[in-house]
């Protein structure tokens, strides 16, 4: 009877952890979709598409609340072991990163709506192309961080750190384009596009922050303030970070 009860308790605990992971991944996928939808609205000049982002934002808030409640319940009722507590605390931080990412996607959508409603000269194709590239890498970093979370995969996390340089380079390129004297942008257009560029950069940053939590889950190391180049090298050469037969993943 005692063993059966213990098995029941452990199984229930595992189900709750699985539910929490599912909430986190669902939340993350929605943030990615919101970001891509907002940028697509700008690229295609469709203000109604941007408005759908605002309509769907409350669902991310609901998932955030549900995940927080699940975390509090797990800690209060299950009293997890040190290793499991590490996982739960890391997932709590990941939820926070995703909530902030959702806020960025909403702000991008609002900026797109203001841009499209105001009219003005069309945005130059090179600027739109840079926005498309920045959106692509930011969402790739966030998506890969979710994959790394789901698989507790250090190698995937490392590729996110390796992608940060390109994220910053693309952001710098876009801002240089926006500052050029011949863009024809109005001050309002310039301000909104700068805001969008900051939002996309921060979404990529949230992906990198989630990758840091993956390292914490797997190794128990808090790497938030470690030098990135030294960290990447150490993780690449650490035992067990990738099997010898596995093909290395490329950065985003």
C-alpha positions as protocol buffer text, in pm:
chain_id: "A"
residue {
  index: 1
  type: UNK
  ca { x: 0 y: 0 z: 0 }
}
residue {
  index: 2
  type: UNK
  ca { x: 281 y: 239 z: 95 }
}
residue {
  index: 3
  type: UNK
  ca { x: 470 y: 172 z: -228 }
}
residue {
  index: 4
  type: UNK
  ca { x: 156 y: 215 z: -435 }
}
residue {
  index: 5
  type: UNK
  ca { x: 82 y: 547 z: -264 }
}
residue {
  index: 6
  type: UNK
  ca { x: 438 y: 667 z: -325 }
}
residue {
  index: 7
  type: UNK
  ca { x: 415 y: 565 z: -691 }
}
residue {
  index: 8
  type: UNK
  ca { x: 87 y: 756 z: -719 }
}
residue {
  index: 9
  type: UNK
  ca { x: 243 y: 1067 z: -564 }
}
residue {
  index: 10
  type: UNK
  ca { x: 550 y: 1052 z: -787 }
}
residue {
  index: 11
  type: UNK
  ca { x: 336 y: 997 z: -1096 }
}
residue {
  index: 12
  type: UNK
  ca { x: 115 y: 1293 z: -1006 }
}
residue {
  index: 13
  type: UNK
  ca { x: 426 y: 1507 z: -952 }
}
residue {
  index: 14
  type: UNK
  ca { x: 565 y: 1404 z: -1291 }
}
residue {
  index: 15
  type: UNK
  ca { x: 235 y: 1492 z: -1455 }
}
residue {
  index: 16
  type: UNK
  ca { x: 241 y: 1835 z: -1294 }
}
residue {
  index: 17
  type: UNK
  ca { x: 597 y: 1895 z: -1416 }
}
residue {
  index: 18
  type: UNK
  ca { x: 494 y: 1784 z: -1764 }
}
residue {
  index: 19
  type: UNK
  ca { x: 197 y: 2021 z: -1752 }
}
residue {
  index: 20
  type: UNK
  ca { x: 424 y: 2308 z: -1648 }
}
residue {
  index: 21
  type: UNK
  ca { x: 667 y: 2236 z: -1931 }
}
residue {
  index: 22
  type: UNK
  ca { x: 373 y: 2227 z: -2172 }
}
residue {
  index: 23
  type: UNK
  ca { x: 249 y: 2566 z: -2052 }
}
residue {
  index: 24
  type: UNK
  ca { x: 596 y: 2715 z: -2096 }
}
residue {
  index: 25
  type: UNK
  ca { x: 636 y: 2578 z: -2448 }
}
residue {
  index: 26
  type: UNK
  ca { x: 285 y: 2686 z: -2549 }
}
residue {
  index: 27
  type: UNK
  ca { x: 351 y: 3034 z: -2418 }
}
residue {
  index: 28
  type: UNK
  ca { x: 682 y: 3052 z: -2606 }
}
residue {
  index: 29
  type: UNK
  ca { x: 533 y: 2936 z: -2934 }
}
residue {
  index: 30
  type: UNK
  ca { x: 264 y: 3201 z: -2907 }
}
residue {
  index: 31
  type: UNK
  ca { x: 523 y: 3474 z: -2844 }
}
residue {
  index: 32
  type: UNK
  ca { x: 711 y: 3367 z: -3158 }
}
residue {
  index: 33
  type: UNK
  ca { x: 390 y: 3368 z: -3361 }
}
residue {
  index: 34
  type: UNK
  ca { x: 294 y: 3710 z: -3226 }
}
residue {
  index: 35
  type: UNK
  ca { x: 633 y: 3854 z: -3320 }
}
residue {
  index: 36
  type: UNK
  ca { x: 629 y: 3708 z: -3669 }
}
residue {
  index: 37
  type: UNK
  ca { x: 272 y: 3825 z: -3724 }
}
residue {
  index: 38
  type: UNK
  ca { x: 353 y: 4182 z: -3618 }
}
residue {
  index: 39
  type: UNK
  ca { x: 653 y: 4207 z: -3850 }
}
residue {
  index: 40
  type: UNK
  ca { x: 463 y: 4041 z: -4135 }
}
residue {
  index: 41
  type: UNK
  ca { x: 192 y: 4306 z: -4094 }
}
residue {
  index: 42
  type: UNK
  ca { x: 452 y: 4578 z: -4152 }
}
residue {
  index: 43
  type: UNK
  ca { x: 618 y: 4404 z: -4444 }
}
residue {
  index: 44
  type: UNK
  ca { x: 282 y: 4348 z: -4614 }
}
residue {
  index: 45
  type: UNK
  ca { x: 127 y: 4678 z: -4512 }
}
residue {
  index: 46
  type: UNK
  ca { x: -170 y: 4508 z: -4345 }
}
residue {
  index: 47
  type: UNK
  ca { x: -289 y: 4692 z: -4037 }
}
residue {
  index: 48
  type: UNK
  ca { x: -560 y: 4436 z: -3964 }
}
residue {
  index: 49
  type: UNK
  ca { x: -294 y: 4167 z: -3927 }
}
residue {
  index: 50
  type: UNK
  ca { x: -118 y: 4382 z: -3668 }
}
residue {
  index: 51
  type: UNK
  ca { x: -444 y: 4423 z: -3478 }
}
residue {
  index: 52
  type: UNK
  ca { x: -479 y: 4046 z: -3444 }
}
residue {
  index: 53
  type: UNK
  ca { x: -164 y: 4053 z: -3232 }
}
residue {
  index: 54
  type: UNK
  ca { x: -338 y: 4280 z: -2982 }
}
residue {
  index: 55
  type: UNK
  ca { x: -646 y: 4060 z: -2984 }
}
residue {
  index: 56
  type: UNK
  ca { x: -442 y: 3748 z: -2903 }
}
residue {
  index: 57
  type: UNK
  ca { x: -219 y: 3903 z: -2636 }
}
residue {
  index: 58
  type: UNK
  ca { x: -454 y: 3819 z: -2344 }
}
residue {
  index: 59
  type: UNK
  ca { x: -402 y: 3447 z: -2409 }
}
residue {
  index: 60
  type: UNK
  ca { x: -31 y: 3487 z: -2335 }
}
residue {
  index: 61
  type: UNK
  ca { x: -120 y: 3668 z: -2013 }
}
residue {
  index: 62
  type: UNK
  ca { x: -353 y: 3382 z: -1920 }
}
residue {
  index: 63
  type: UNK
  ca { x: -77 y: 3125 z: -1979 }
}
residue {
  index: 64
  type: UNK
  ca { x: 160 y: 3335 z: -1769 }
}
residue {
  index: 65
  type: UNK
  ca { x: -84 y: 3333 z: -1477 }
}
residue {
  index: 66
  type: UNK
  ca { x: -154 y: 2962 z: -1518 }
}
residue {
  index: 67
  type: UNK
  ca { x: 218 y: 2879 z: -1525 }
}
residue {
  index: 68
  type: UNK
  ca { x: 285 y: 3092 z: -1217 }
}
residue {
  index: 69
  type: UNK
  ca { x: 6 y: 2917 z: -1029 }
}
residue {
  index: 70
  type: UNK
  ca { x: 143 y: 2578 z: -1131 }
}
residue {
  index: 71
  type: UNK
  ca { x: 491 y: 2677 z: -1008 }
}
residue {
  index: 72
  type: UNK
  ca { x: 361 y: 2796 z: -671 }
}
residue {
  index: 73
  type: UNK
  ca { x: 157 y: 2478 z: -636 }
}
residue {
  index: 74
  type: UNK
  ca { x: 453 y: 2253 z: -717 }
}
residue {
  index: 75
  type: UNK
  ca { x: 677 y: 2420 z: -463 }
}
residue {
  index: 76
  type: UNK
  ca { x: 416 y: 2441 z: -187 }
}
residue {
  index: 77
  type: UNK
  ca { x: 262 y: 2095 z: -219 }
}
residue {
  index: 78
  type: UNK
  ca { x: 537 y: 1875 z: -359 }
}
residue {
  index: 79
  type: UNK
  ca { x: 843 y: 2017 z: -182 }
}
residue {
  index: 80
  type: UNK
  ca { x: 1070 y: 1920 z: -473 }
}
residue {
  index: 81
  type: UNK
  ca { x: 1421 y: 1785 z: -426 }
}
residue {
  index: 82
  type: UNK
  ca { x: 1715 y: 2013 z: -496 }
}
residue {
  index: 83
  type: UNK
  ca { x: 1745 y: 1903 z: -859 }
}
residue {
  index: 84
  type: UNK
  ca { x: 1373 y: 1932 z: -927 }
}
residue {
  index: 85
  type: UNK
  ca { x: 1358 y: 2266 z: -745 }
}
residue {
  index: 86
  type: UNK
  ca { x: 1632 y: 2388 z: -979 }
}
residue {
  index: 87
  type: UNK
  ca { x: 1413 y: 2292 z: -1275 }
}
residue {
  index: 88
  type: UNK
  ca { x: 1103 y: 2459 z: -1132 }
}
residue {
  index: 89
  type: UNK
  ca { x: 1288 y: 2782 z: -1048 }
}
residue {
  index: 90
  type: UNK
  ca { x: 1447 y: 2791 z: -1394 }
}
residue {
  index: 91
  type: UNK
  ca { x: 1109 y: 2740 z: -1557 }
}
residue {
  index: 92
  type: UNK
  ca { x: 976 y: 3028 z: -1347 }
}
residue {
  index: 93
  type: UNK
  ca { x: 1247 y: 3255 z: -1487 }
}
residue {
  index: 94
  type: UNK
  ca { x: 1177 y: 3129 z: -1839 }
}
residue {
  index: 95
  type: UNK
  ca { x: 809 y: 3217 z: -1795 }
}
residue {
  index: 96
  type: UNK
  ca { x: 915 y: 3568 z: -1697 }
}
residue {
  index: 97
  type: UNK
  ca { x: 1133 y: 3601 z: -2006 }
}
residue {
  index: 98
  type: UNK
  ca { x: 847 y: 3486 z: -2228 }
}
residue {
  index: 99
  type: UNK
  ca { x: 602 y: 3726 z: -2064 }
}
residue {
  index: 100
  type: UNK
  ca { x: 840 y: 4011 z: -2139 }
}
residue {
  index: 101
  type: UNK
  ca { x: 886 y: 3880 z: -2493 }
}
residue {
  index: 102
  type: UNK
  ca { x: 509 y: 3884 z: -2539 }
}
residue {
  index: 103
  type: UNK
  ca { x: 504 y: 4245 z: -2424 }
}
residue {
  index: 104
  type: UNK
  ca { x: 769 y: 4330 z: -2686 }
}
residue {
  index: 105
  type: UNK
  ca { x: 563 y: 4164 z: -2960 }
}
residue {
  index: 106
  type: UNK
  ca { x: 260 y: 4368 z: -2853 }
}
residue {
  index: 107
  type: UNK
  ca { x: 462 y: 4690 z: -2859 }
}
residue {
  index: 108
  type: UNK
  ca { x: 593 y: 4606 z: -3206 }
}
residue {
  index: 109
  type: UNK
  ca { x: 236 y: 4551 z: -3324 }
}
residue {
  index: 110
  type: UNK
  ca { x: 125 y: 4886 z: -3179 }
}
residue {
  index: 111
  type: UNK
  ca { x: 418 y: 5059 z: -3353 }
}
residue {
  index: 112
  type: UNK
  ca { x: 322 y: 4891 z: -3681 }
}
residue {
  index: 113
  type: UNK
  ca { x: -39 y: 5007 z: -3644 }
}
residue {
  index: 114
  type: UNK
  ca { x: 74 y: 5365 z: -3583 }
}
residue {
  index: 115
  type: UNK
  ca { x: 307 y: 5349 z: -3884 }
}
residue {
  index: 116
  type: UNK
  ca { x: 45 y: 5213 z: -4121 }
}
residue {
  index: 117
  type: UNK
  ca { x: -234 y: 5440 z: -3995 }
}
residue {
  index: 118
  type: UNK
  ca { x: -14 y: 5749 z: -4038 }
}
residue {
  index: 119
  type: UNK
  ca { x: 64 y: 5678 z: -4402 }
}
residue {
  index: 120
  type: UNK
  ca { x: 358 y: 5872 z: -4544 }
}
residue {
  index: 121
  type: UNK
  ca { x: 623 y: 5762 z: -4791 }
}
residue {
  index: 122
  type: UNK
  ca { x: 681 y: 5388 z: -4839 }
}
residue {
  index: 123
  type: UNK
  ca { x: 965 y: 5242 z: -4634 }
}
residue {
  index: 124
  type: UNK
  ca { x: 1272 y: 5169 z: -4847 }
}
residue {
  index: 125
  type: UNK
  ca { x: 1316 y: 4800 z: -4944 }
}
residue {
  index: 126
  type: UNK
  ca { x: 1664 y: 4772 z: -4783 }
}
residue {
  index: 127
  type: UNK
  ca { x: 1516 y: 4877 z: -4448 }
}
residue {
  index: 128
  type: UNK
  ca { x: 1232 y: 4627 z: -4482 }
}
residue {
  index: 129
  type: UNK
  ca { x: 1482 y: 4355 z: -4574 }
}
residue {
  index: 130
  type: UNK
  ca { x: 1688 y: 4430 z: -4263 }
}
residue {
  index: 131
  type: UNK
  ca { x: 1372 y: 4415 z: -4052 }
}
residue {
  index: 132
  type: UNK
  ca { x: 1290 y: 4078 z: -4207 }
}
residue {
  index: 133
  type: UNK
  ca { x: 1638 y: 3945 z: -4125 }
}
residue {
  index: 134
  type: UNK
  ca { x: 1629 y: 4080 z: -3770 }
}
residue {
  index: 135
  type: UNK
  ca { x: 1288 y: 3924 z: -3712 }
}
residue {
  index: 136
  type: UNK
  ca { x: 1418 y: 3593 z: -3849 }
}
residue {
  index: 137
  type: UNK
  ca { x: 1718 y: 3567 z: -3619 }
}
residue {
  index: 138
  type: UNK
  ca { x: 1533 y: 3694 z: -3310 }
}
residue {
  index: 139
  type: UNK
  ca { x: 1256 y: 3437 z: -3356 }
}
residue {
  index: 140
  type: UNK
  ca { x: 1508 y: 3165 z: -3439 }
}
residue {
  index: 141
  type: UNK
  ca { x: 1690 y: 3232 z: -3111 }
}
residue {
  index: 142
  type: UNK
  ca { x: 1367 y: 3222 z: -2915 }
}
residue {
  index: 143
  type: UNK
  ca { x: 1244 y: 2909 z: -3092 }
}
residue {
  index: 144
  type: UNK
  ca { x: 1573 y: 2730 z: -3040 }
}
residue {
  index: 145
  type: UNK
  ca { x: 1570 y: 2827 z: -2673 }
}
residue {
  index: 146
  type: UNK
  ca { x: 1235 y: 2648 z: -2642 }
}
residue {
  index: 147
  type: UNK
  ca { x: 1380 y: 2341 z: -2815 }
}
residue {
  index: 148
  type: UNK
  ca { x: 1674 y: 2351 z: -2575 }
}
residue {
  index: 149
  type: UNK
  ca { x: 1436 y: 2378 z: -2280 }
}
residue {
  index: 150
  type: UNK
  ca { x: 1223 y: 2086 z: -2397 }
}
residue {
  index: 151
  type: UNK
  ca { x: 1526 y: 1863 z: -2457 }
}
residue {
  index: 152
  type: UNK
  ca { x: 1751 y: 2000 z: -2178 }
}
residue {
  index: 153
  type: UNK
  ca { x: 2006 y: 2036 z: -2459 }
}
residue {
  index: 154
  type: UNK
  ca { x: 2326 y: 2229 z: -2389 }
}
residue {
  index: 155
  type: UNK
  ca { x: 2437 y: 2217 z: -2752 }
}
residue {
  index: 156
  type: UNK
  ca { x: 2125 y: 2400 z: -2868 }
}
residue {
  index: 157
  type: UNK
  ca { x: 2173 y: 2655 z: -2592 }
}
residue {
  index: 158
  type: UNK
  ca { x: 2530 y: 2720 z: -2707 }
}
residue {
  index: 159
  type: UNK
  ca { x: 2416 y: 2796 z: -3064 }
}
residue {
  index: 160
  type: UNK
  ca { x: 2192 y: 3067 z: -2922 }
}
residue {
  index: 161
  type: UNK
  ca { x: 2489 y: 3232 z: -2753 }
}
residue {
  index: 162
  type: UNK
  ca { x: 2679 y: 3203 z: -3082 }
}
residue {
  index: 163
  type: UNK
  ca { x: 2393 y: 3381 z: -3260 }
}
residue {
  index: 164
  type: UNK
  ca { x: 2411 y: 3691 z: -3040 }
}
residue {
  index: 165
  type: UNK
  ca { x: 2687 y: 3852 z: -3247 }
}
residue {
  index: 166
  type: UNK
  ca { x: 2478 y: 3831 z: -3563 }
}
residue {
  index: 167
  type: UNK
  ca { x: 2175 y: 3964 z: -3376 }
}
residue {
  index: 168
  type: UNK
  ca { x: 2370 y: 4273 z: -3270 }
}
residue {
  index: 169
  type: UNK
  ca { x: 2524 y: 4318 z: -3616 }
}
residue {
  index: 170
  type: UNK
  ca { x: 2184 y: 4309 z: -3785 }
}
residue {
  index: 171
  type: UNK
  ca { x: 2044 y: 4553 z: -3530 }
}
residue {
  index: 172
  type: UNK
  ca { x: 2337 y: 4791 z: -3590 }
}
residue {
  index: 173
  type: UNK
  ca { x: 2294 y: 4764 z: -3967 }
}
residue {
  index: 174
  type: UNK
  ca { x: 1926 y: 4850 z: -3944 }
}
residue {
  index: 175
  type: UNK
  ca { x: 1987 y: 5149 z: -3721 }
}
residue {
  index: 176
  type: UNK
  ca { x: 2260 y: 5275 z: -3955 }
}
residue {
  index: 177
  type: UNK
  ca { x: 2012 y: 5252 z: -4243 }
}
residue {
  index: 178
  type: UNK
  ca { x: 1750 y: 5439 z: -4044 }
}
residue {
  index: 179
  type: UNK
  ca { x: 1997 y: 5719 z: -3965 }
}
residue {
  index: 180
  type: UNK
  ca { x: 2095 y: 5771 z: -4329 }
}
residue {
  index: 181
  type: UNK
  ca { x: 1997 y: 6120 z: -4456 }
}
residue {
  index: 182
  type: UNK
  ca { x: 1826 y: 5994 z: -4772 }
}
residue {
  index: 183
  type: UNK
  ca { x: 1568 y: 5756 z: -4621 }
}
residue {
  index: 184
  type: UNK
  ca { x: 1279 y: 5998 z: -4668 }
}
residue {
  index: 185
  type: UNK
  ca { x: 1139 y: 5888 z: -4332 }
}
residue {
  index: 186
  type: UNK
  ca { x: 934 y: 6129 z: -4125 }
}
residue {
  index: 187
  type: UNK
  ca { x: 1040 y: 6175 z: -3762 }
}
residue {
  index: 188
  type: UNK
  ca { x: 739 y: 5967 z: -3657 }
}
residue {
  index: 189
  type: UNK
  ca { x: 832 y: 5683 z: -3894 }
}
residue {
  index: 190
  type: UNK
  ca { x: 1191 y: 5692 z: -3773 }
}
residue {
  index: 191
  type: UNK
  ca { x: 1083 y: 5673 z: -3408 }
}
residue {
  index: 192
  type: UNK
  ca { x: 849 y: 5379 z: -3468 }
}
residue {
  index: 193
  type: UNK
  ca { x: 1107 y: 5183 z: -3670 }
}
residue {
  index: 194
  type: UNK
  ca { x: 1374 y: 5239 z: -3405 }
}
residue {
  index: 195
  type: UNK
  ca { x: 1126 y: 5113 z: -3145 }
}
residue {
  index: 196
  type: UNK
  ca { x: 1060 y: 4802 z: -3355 }
}
residue {
  index: 197
  type: UNK
  ca { x: 1433 y: 4736 z: -3392 }
}
residue {
  index: 198
  type: UNK
  ca { x: 1481 y: 4756 z: -3015 }
}
residue {
  index: 199
  type: UNK
  ca { x: 1187 y: 4522 z: -2962 }
}
residue {
  index: 200
  type: UNK
  ca { x: 1323 y: 4258 z: -3199 }
}
residue {
  index: 201
  type: UNK
  ca { x: 1670 y: 4280 z: -3046 }
}
residue {
  index: 202
  type: UNK
  ca { x: 1522 y: 4229 z: -2701 }
}
residue {
  index: 203
  type: UNK
  ca { x: 1325 y: 3925 z: -2816 }
}
residue {
  index: 204
  type: UNK
  ca { x: 1654 y: 3770 z: -2926 }
}
residue {
  index: 205
  type: UNK
  ca { x: 1798 y: 3863 z: -2587 }
}
residue {
  index: 206
  type: UNK
  ca { x: 1511 y: 3683 z: -2416 }
}
residue {
  index: 207
  type: UNK
  ca { x: 1605 y: 3373 z: -2615 }
}
residue {
  index: 208
  type: UNK
  ca { x: 1963 y: 3400 z: -2489 }
}
residue {
  index: 209
  type: UNK
  ca { x: 1841 y: 3449 z: -2131 }
}
residue {
  index: 210
  type: UNK
  ca { x: 1630 y: 3134 z: -2161 }
}
residue {
  index: 211
  type: UNK
  ca { x: 1936 y: 2948 z: -2290 }
}
residue {
  index: 212
  type: UNK
  ca { x: 2118 y: 3053 z: -1973 }
}
residue {
  index: 213
  type: UNK
  ca { x: 1843 y: 2887 z: -1771 }
}
residue {
  index: 214
  type: UNK
  ca { x: 1884 y: 2568 z: -1974 }
}
residue {
  index: 215
  type: UNK
  ca { x: 2249 y: 2556 z: -1866 }
}
residue {
  index: 216
  type: UNK
  ca { x: 2135 y: 2606 z: -1508 }
}
residue {
  index: 217
  type: UNK
  ca { x: 1883 y: 2321 z: -1539 }
}
residue {
  index: 218
  type: UNK
  ca { x: 2138 y: 2077 z: -1682 }
}
residue {
  index: 219
  type: UNK
  ca { x: 2456 y: 2173 z: -1497 }
}
residue {
  index: 220
  type: UNK
  ca { x: 2344 y: 2381 z: -1201 }
}
residue {
  index: 221
  type: UNK
  ca { x: 2573 y: 2666 z: -1311 }
}
residue {
  index: 222
  type: UNK
  ca { x: 2460 y: 3028 z: -1301 }
}
residue {
  index: 223
  type: UNK
  ca { x: 2629 y: 3170 z: -1612 }
}
residue {
  index: 224
  type: UNK
  ca { x: 2446 y: 3502 z: -1642 }
}
residue {
  index: 225
  type: UNK
  ca { x: 2758 y: 3710 z: -1585 }
}
residue {
  index: 226
  type: UNK
  ca { x: 3014 y: 3490 z: -1757 }
}
residue {
  index: 227
  type: UNK
  ca { x: 3218 y: 3614 z: -2054 }
}
residue {
  index: 228
  type: UNK
  ca { x: 3033 y: 3482 z: -2360 }
}
residue {
  index: 229
  type: UNK
  ca { x: 3335 y: 3379 z: -2567 }
}
residue {
  index: 230
  type: UNK
  ca { x: 3497 y: 3194 z: -2278 }
}
residue {
  index: 231
  type: UNK
  ca { x: 3164 y: 3038 z: -2188 }
}
residue {
  index: 232
  type: UNK
  ca { x: 3099 y: 2910 z: -2540 }
}
residue {
  index: 233
  type: UNK
  ca { x: 3447 y: 2760 z: -2557 }
}
residue {
  index: 234
  type: UNK
  ca { x: 3408 y: 2592 z: -2217 }
}
residue {
  index: 235
  type: UNK
  ca { x: 3067 y: 2448 z: -2302 }
}
residue {
  index: 236
  type: UNK
  ca { x: 3182 y: 2326 z: -2642 }
}
residue {
  index: 237
  type: UNK
  ca { x: 3470 y: 2139 z: -2483 }
}
residue {
  index: 238
  type: UNK
  ca { x: 3285 y: 2010 z: -2180 }
}
residue {
  index: 239
  type: UNK
  ca { x: 3229 y: 1638 z: -2164 }
}
residue {
  index: 240
  type: UNK
  ca { x: 2883 y: 1525 z: -2257 }
}
residue {
  index: 241
  type: UNK
  ca { x: 2777 y: 1848 z: -2427 }
}
residue {
  index: 242
  type: UNK
  ca { x: 2750 y: 1658 z: -2756 }
}
residue {
  index: 243
  type: UNK
  ca { x: 2812 y: 1302 z: -2860 }
}
residue {
  index: 244
  type: UNK
  ca { x: 3103 y: 1242 z: -3097 }
}
residue {
  index: 245
  type: UNK
  ca { x: 2873 y: 1119 z: -3375 }
}
residue {
  index: 246
  type: UNK
  ca { x: 2629 y: 1409 z: -3353 }
}
residue {
  index: 247
  type: UNK
  ca { x: 2644 y: 1683 z: -3615 }
}
residue {
  index: 248
  type: UNK
  ca { x: 2703 y: 2027 z: -3461 }
}
residue {
  index: 249
  type: UNK
  ca { x: 2417 y: 2272 z: -3492 }
}
residue {
  index: 250
  type: UNK
  ca { x: 2483 y: 2600 z: -3669 }
}
residue {
  index: 251
  type: UNK
  ca { x: 2395 y: 2935 z: -3512 }
}
residue {
  index: 252
  type: UNK
  ca { x: 2069 y: 3096 z: -3623 }
}
